[in-house]
mmCIF file of C-alpha atoms in Angstrom:
data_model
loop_
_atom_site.group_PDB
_atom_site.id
_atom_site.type_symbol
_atom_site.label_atom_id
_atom_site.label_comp_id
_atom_site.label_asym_id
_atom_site.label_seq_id
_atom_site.Cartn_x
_atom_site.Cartn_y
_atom_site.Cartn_z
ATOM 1 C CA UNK A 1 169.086 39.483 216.866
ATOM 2 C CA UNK A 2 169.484 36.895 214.118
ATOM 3 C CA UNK A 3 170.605 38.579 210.479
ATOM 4 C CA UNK A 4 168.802 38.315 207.682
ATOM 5 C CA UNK A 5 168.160 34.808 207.006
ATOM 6 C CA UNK A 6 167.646 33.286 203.247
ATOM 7 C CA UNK A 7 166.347 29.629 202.661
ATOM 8 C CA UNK A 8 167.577 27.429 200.758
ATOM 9 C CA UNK A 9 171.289 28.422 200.190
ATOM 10 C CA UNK A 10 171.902 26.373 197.491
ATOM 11 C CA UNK A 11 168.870 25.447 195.073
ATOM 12 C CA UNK A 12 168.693 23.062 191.957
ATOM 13 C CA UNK A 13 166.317 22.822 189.484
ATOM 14 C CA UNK A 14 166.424 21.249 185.977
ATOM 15 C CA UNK A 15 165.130 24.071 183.291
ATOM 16 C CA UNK A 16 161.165 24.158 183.316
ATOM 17 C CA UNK A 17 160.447 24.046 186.977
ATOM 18 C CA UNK A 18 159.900 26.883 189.451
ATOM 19 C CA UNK A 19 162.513 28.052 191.843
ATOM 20 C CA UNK A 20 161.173 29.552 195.405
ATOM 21 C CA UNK A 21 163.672 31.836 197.034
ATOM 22 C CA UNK A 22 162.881 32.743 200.533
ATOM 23 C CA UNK A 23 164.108 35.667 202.556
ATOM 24 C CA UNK A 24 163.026 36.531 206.655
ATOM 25 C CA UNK A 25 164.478 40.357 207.272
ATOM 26 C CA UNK A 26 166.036 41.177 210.497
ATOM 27 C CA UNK A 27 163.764 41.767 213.269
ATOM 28 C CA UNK A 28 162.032 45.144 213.229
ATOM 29 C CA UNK A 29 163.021 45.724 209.296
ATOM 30 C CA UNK A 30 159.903 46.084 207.156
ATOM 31 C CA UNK A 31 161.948 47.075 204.115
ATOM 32 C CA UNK A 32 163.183 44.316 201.855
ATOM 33 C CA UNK A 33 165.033 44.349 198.578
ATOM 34 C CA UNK A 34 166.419 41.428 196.292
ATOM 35 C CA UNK A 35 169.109 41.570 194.186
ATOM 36 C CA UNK A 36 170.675 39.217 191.486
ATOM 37 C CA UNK A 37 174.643 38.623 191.005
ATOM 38 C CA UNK A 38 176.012 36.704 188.169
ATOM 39 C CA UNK A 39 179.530 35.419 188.397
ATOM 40 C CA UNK A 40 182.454 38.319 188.378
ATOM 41 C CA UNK A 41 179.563 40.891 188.470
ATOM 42 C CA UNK A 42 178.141 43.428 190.885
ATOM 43 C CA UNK A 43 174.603 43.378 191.924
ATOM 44 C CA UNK A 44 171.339 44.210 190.370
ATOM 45 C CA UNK A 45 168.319 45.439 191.629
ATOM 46 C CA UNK A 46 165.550 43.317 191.207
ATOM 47 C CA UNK A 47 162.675 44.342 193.889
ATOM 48 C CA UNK A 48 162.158 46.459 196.749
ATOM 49 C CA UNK A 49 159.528 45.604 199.037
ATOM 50 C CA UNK A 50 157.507 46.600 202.173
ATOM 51 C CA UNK A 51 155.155 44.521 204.136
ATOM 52 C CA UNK A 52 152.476 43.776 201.484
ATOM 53 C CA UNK A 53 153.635 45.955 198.701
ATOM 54 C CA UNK A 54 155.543 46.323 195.742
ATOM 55 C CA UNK A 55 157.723 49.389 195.867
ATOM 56 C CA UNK A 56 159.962 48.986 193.200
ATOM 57 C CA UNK A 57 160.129 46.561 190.629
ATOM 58 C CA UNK A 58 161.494 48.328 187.912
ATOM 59 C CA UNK A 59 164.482 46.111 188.295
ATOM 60 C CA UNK A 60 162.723 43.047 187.627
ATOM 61 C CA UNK A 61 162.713 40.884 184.384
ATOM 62 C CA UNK A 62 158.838 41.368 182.868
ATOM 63 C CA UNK A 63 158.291 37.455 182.954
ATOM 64 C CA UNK A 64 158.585 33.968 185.024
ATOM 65 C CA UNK A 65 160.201 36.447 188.049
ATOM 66 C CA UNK A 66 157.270 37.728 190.893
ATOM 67 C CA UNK A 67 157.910 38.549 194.454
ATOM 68 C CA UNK A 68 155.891 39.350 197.327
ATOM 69 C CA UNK A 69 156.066 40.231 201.324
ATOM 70 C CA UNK A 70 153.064 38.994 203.177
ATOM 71 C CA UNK A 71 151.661 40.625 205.914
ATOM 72 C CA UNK A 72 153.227 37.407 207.620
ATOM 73 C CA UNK A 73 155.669 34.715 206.865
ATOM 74 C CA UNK A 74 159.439 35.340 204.882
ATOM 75 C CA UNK A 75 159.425 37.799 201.253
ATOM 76 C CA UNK A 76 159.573 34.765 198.898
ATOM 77 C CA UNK A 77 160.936 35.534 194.947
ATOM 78 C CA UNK A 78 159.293 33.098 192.749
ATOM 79 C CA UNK A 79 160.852 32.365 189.191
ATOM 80 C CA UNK A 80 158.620 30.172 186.661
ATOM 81 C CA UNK A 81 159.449 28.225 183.794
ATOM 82 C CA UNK A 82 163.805 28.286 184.931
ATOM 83 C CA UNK A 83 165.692 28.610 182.318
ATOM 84 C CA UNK A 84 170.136 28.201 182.233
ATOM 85 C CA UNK A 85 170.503 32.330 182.712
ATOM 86 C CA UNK A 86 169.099 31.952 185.616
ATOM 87 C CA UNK A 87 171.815 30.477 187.345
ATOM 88 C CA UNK A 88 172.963 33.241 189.548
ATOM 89 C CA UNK A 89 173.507 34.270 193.389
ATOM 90 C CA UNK A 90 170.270 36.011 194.611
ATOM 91 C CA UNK A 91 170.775 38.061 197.369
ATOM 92 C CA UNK A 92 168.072 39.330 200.154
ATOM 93 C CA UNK A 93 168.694 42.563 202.337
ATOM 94 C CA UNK A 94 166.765 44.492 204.507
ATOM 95 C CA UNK A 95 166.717 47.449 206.400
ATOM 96 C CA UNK A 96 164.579 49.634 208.976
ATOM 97 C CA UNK A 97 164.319 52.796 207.173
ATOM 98 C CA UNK A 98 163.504 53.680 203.664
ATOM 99 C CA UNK A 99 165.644 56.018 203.154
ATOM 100 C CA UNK A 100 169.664 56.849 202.927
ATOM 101 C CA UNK A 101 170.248 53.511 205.334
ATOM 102 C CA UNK A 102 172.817 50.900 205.447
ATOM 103 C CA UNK A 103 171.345 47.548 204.318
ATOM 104 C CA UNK A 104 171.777 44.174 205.739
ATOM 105 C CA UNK A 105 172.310 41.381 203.296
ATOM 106 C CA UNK A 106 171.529 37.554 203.686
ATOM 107 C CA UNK A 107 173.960 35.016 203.287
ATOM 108 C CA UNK A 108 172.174 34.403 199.352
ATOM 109 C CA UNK A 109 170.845 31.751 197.148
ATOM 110 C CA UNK A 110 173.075 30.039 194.994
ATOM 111 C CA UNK A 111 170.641 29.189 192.116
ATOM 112 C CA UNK A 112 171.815 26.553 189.549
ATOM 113 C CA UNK A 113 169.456 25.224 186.800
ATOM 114 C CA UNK A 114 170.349 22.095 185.108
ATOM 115 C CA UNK B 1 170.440 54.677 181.863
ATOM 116 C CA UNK B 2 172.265 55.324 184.778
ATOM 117 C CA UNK B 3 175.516 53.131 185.164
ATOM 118 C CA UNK B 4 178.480 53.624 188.208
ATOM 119 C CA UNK B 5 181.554 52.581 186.949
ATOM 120 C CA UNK B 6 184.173 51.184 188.974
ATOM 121 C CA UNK B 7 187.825 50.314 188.379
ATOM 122 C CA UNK B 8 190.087 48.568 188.183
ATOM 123 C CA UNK B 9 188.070 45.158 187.832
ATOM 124 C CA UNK B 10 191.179 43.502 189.784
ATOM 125 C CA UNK B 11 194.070 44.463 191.884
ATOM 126 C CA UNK B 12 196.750 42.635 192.684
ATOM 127 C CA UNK B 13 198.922 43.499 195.587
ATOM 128 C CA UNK B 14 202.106 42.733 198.349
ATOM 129 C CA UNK B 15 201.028 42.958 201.932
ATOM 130 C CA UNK B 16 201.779 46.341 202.882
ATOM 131 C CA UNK B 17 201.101 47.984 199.809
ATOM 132 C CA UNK B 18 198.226 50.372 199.388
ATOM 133 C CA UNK B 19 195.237 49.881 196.991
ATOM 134 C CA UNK B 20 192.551 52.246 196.036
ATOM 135 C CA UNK B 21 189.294 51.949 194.089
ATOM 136 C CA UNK B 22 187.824 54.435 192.310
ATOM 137 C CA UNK B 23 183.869 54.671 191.458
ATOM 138 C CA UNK B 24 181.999 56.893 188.883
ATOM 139 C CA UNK B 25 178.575 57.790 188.186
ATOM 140 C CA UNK B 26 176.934 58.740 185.503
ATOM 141 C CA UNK B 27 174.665 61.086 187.122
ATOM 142 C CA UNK B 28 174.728 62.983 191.022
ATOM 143 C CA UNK B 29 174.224 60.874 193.906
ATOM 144 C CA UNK B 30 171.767 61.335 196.765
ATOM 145 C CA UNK B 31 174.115 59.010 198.738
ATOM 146 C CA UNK B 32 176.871 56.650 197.817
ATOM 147 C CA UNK B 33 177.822 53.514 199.742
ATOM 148 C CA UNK B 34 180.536 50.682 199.960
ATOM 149 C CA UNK B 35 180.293 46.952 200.745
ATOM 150 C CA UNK B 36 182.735 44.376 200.902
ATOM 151 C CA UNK B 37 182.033 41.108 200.023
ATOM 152 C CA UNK B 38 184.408 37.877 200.728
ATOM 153 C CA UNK B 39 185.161 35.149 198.438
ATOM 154 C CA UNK B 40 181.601 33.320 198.717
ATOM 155 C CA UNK B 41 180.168 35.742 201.264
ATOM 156 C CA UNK B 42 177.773 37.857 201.425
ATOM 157 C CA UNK B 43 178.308 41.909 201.267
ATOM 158 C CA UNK B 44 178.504 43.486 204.228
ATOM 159 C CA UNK B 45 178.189 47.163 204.462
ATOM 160 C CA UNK B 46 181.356 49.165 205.070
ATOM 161 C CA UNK B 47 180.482 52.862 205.106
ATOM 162 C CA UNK B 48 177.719 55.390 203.746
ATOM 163 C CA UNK B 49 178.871 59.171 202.388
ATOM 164 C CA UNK B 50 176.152 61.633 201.896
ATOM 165 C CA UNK B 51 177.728 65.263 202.207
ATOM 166 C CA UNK B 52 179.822 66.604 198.747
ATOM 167 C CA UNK B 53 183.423 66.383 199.913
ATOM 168 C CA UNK B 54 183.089 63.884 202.439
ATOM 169 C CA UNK B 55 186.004 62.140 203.995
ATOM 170 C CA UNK B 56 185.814 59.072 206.387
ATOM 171 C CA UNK B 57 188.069 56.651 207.917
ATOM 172 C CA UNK B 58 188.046 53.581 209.129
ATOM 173 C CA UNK B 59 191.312 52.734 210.832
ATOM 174 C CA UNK B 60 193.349 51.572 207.602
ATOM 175 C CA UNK B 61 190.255 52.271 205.536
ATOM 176 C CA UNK B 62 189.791 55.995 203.734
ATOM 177 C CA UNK B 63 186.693 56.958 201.954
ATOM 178 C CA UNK B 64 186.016 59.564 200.115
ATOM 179 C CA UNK B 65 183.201 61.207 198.168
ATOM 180 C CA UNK B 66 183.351 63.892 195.121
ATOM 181 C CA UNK B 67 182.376 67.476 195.395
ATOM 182 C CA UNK B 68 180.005 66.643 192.642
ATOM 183 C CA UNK B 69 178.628 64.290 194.502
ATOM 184 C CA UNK B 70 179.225 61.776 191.251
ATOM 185 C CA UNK B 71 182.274 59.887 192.546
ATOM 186 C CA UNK B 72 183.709 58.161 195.136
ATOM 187 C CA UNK B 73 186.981 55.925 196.261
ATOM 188 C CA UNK B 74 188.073 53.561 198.682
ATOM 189 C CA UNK B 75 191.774 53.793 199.734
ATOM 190 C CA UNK B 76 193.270 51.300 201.977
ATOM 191 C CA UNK B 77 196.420 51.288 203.819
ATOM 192 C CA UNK B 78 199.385 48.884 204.134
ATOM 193 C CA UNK B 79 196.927 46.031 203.075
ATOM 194 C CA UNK B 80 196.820 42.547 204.850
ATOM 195 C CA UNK B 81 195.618 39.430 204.036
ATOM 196 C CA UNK B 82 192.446 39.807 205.856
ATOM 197 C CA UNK B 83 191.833 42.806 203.419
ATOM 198 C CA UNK B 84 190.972 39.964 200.283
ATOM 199 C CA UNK B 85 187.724 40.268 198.792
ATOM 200 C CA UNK B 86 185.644 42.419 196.576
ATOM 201 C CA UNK B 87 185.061 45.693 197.273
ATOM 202 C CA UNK B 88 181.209 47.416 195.690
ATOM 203 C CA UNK B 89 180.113 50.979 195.248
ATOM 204 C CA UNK B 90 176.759 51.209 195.534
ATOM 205 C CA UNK B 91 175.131 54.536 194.713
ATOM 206 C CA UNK B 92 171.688 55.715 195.398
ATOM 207 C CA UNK B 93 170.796 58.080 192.546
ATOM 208 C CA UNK B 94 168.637 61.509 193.352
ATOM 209 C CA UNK B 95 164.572 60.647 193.502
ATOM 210 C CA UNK B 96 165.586 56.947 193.383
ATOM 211 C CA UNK B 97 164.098 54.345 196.025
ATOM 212 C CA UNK B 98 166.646 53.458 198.757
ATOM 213 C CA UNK B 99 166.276 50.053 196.778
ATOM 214 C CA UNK B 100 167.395 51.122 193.923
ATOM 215 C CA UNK B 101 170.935 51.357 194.694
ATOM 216 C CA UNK B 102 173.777 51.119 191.412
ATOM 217 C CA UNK B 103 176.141 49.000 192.358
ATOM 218 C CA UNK B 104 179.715 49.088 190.381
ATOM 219 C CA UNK B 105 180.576 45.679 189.531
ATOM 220 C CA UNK B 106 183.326 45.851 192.474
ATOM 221 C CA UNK B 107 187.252 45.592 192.474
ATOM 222 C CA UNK B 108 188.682 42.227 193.297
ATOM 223 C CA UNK B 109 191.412 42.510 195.801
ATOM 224 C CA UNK B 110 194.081 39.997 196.198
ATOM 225 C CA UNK B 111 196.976 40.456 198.611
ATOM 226 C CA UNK B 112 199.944 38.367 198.525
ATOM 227 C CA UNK B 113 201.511 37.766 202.274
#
């Protein structure tokens, strides 16, 4: 049972241009969440998504960020318009249950913008 | 809004020594949980605590969670080099979305052999 798997792992992209982040959950996890870590910092909540649907986004920044989970295919986590603070680590996990359940984290996306 | 505070930011320490981090939250916890995460890794989930007083163990690794359900440590045992890495609190706040976990901004650990 492969992990959770996150494409690319490292991403460039001069400021202006769009950055696709793409995360496939663990097999049999309909849950996903994303999360954003800066250097020397914990993680923040972006998203949490099921199959389809937008759960919680209250962690999300108003603008340029969007995700989505299709009925089929990886979650992708689209940010428009990059700008320098949004160099960061973005982290996928996923998990089976919705609630009170460990989650399983990708390997992340090192995002640099340029 | 609601914060968990973790400290200390770093810890420094001989192999063999203990370390401990401690976590706090600003408001009661449905569940609290801890992740380590290796220089360039990834976190990986450690443990979960759910019930007010809760104590769990992990060989070397002790865990414990507040009767007020609004903090938490991590205490670890004649540390070795393996141990190195930073250690998160992640709590999941009453009514919140299992998503919506607060993480602490983690406790770098660095053993010297």
């Amino acid at each position: 049972n492969a992990g959770v798997m996150q494409n690319p792992r490292h991403l460039v992209r001069r400021r202006g241009q769009e950055a696709r982040l793409r995360c496939s959950p663990m097999k049999g996890h309909s849950h996903v969440y994303w999360y954003r870590q800066l250097p020397e910092e914990g993680l923040k909540f972006m998203v949490y998504l099921q199959k389809e649907n937008i759960i919680d986004e209250s962690g999300m920044p108003k603008e340029r960020f969007s995700a989505e989970f299709p009925k089929e295919g990886p979650s992708i986590l689209r940010i428009q318009q990059v700008v320098r603070g949004d160099s960061a680590a973005y982290f996928c996990a996923s998990s089976p249950l919705r609630q009170e359940t460990e989650a399983f984290f990708g390997q992340g996306t090192r995002l640099t913008v340029v | 809004g609601q914060q968990v505070m973790q400290i200390p930011q770093y810890q420094h320490v001989q192999e063999g020594e203990d370390f401990t981090t401690y976590c706090n939250s600003s408001t009661t916890l449905s569940n609290i949980q801890w992740y380590k995460q290796r220089p360039g890794g990834h976190p990986v989930f450690l443990i979960q605590l759910v019930k007010s007083g809760e104590v769990k163990k992990q060989k070397r690794l002790t865990f414990q969670f507040g009767e007020a359900k609004k903090n938490s440590s991590l205490h670890i045992t004649a540390t070795q080099t393996t141990d190195v890495g930073t250690y998160f609190c992640a709590g999941l706040p009453y009514g919140g979305s299992q998503g919506n976990l607060i993480f602490g901004k983690g406790t770098k650990l660095s053993v010297k052999p």
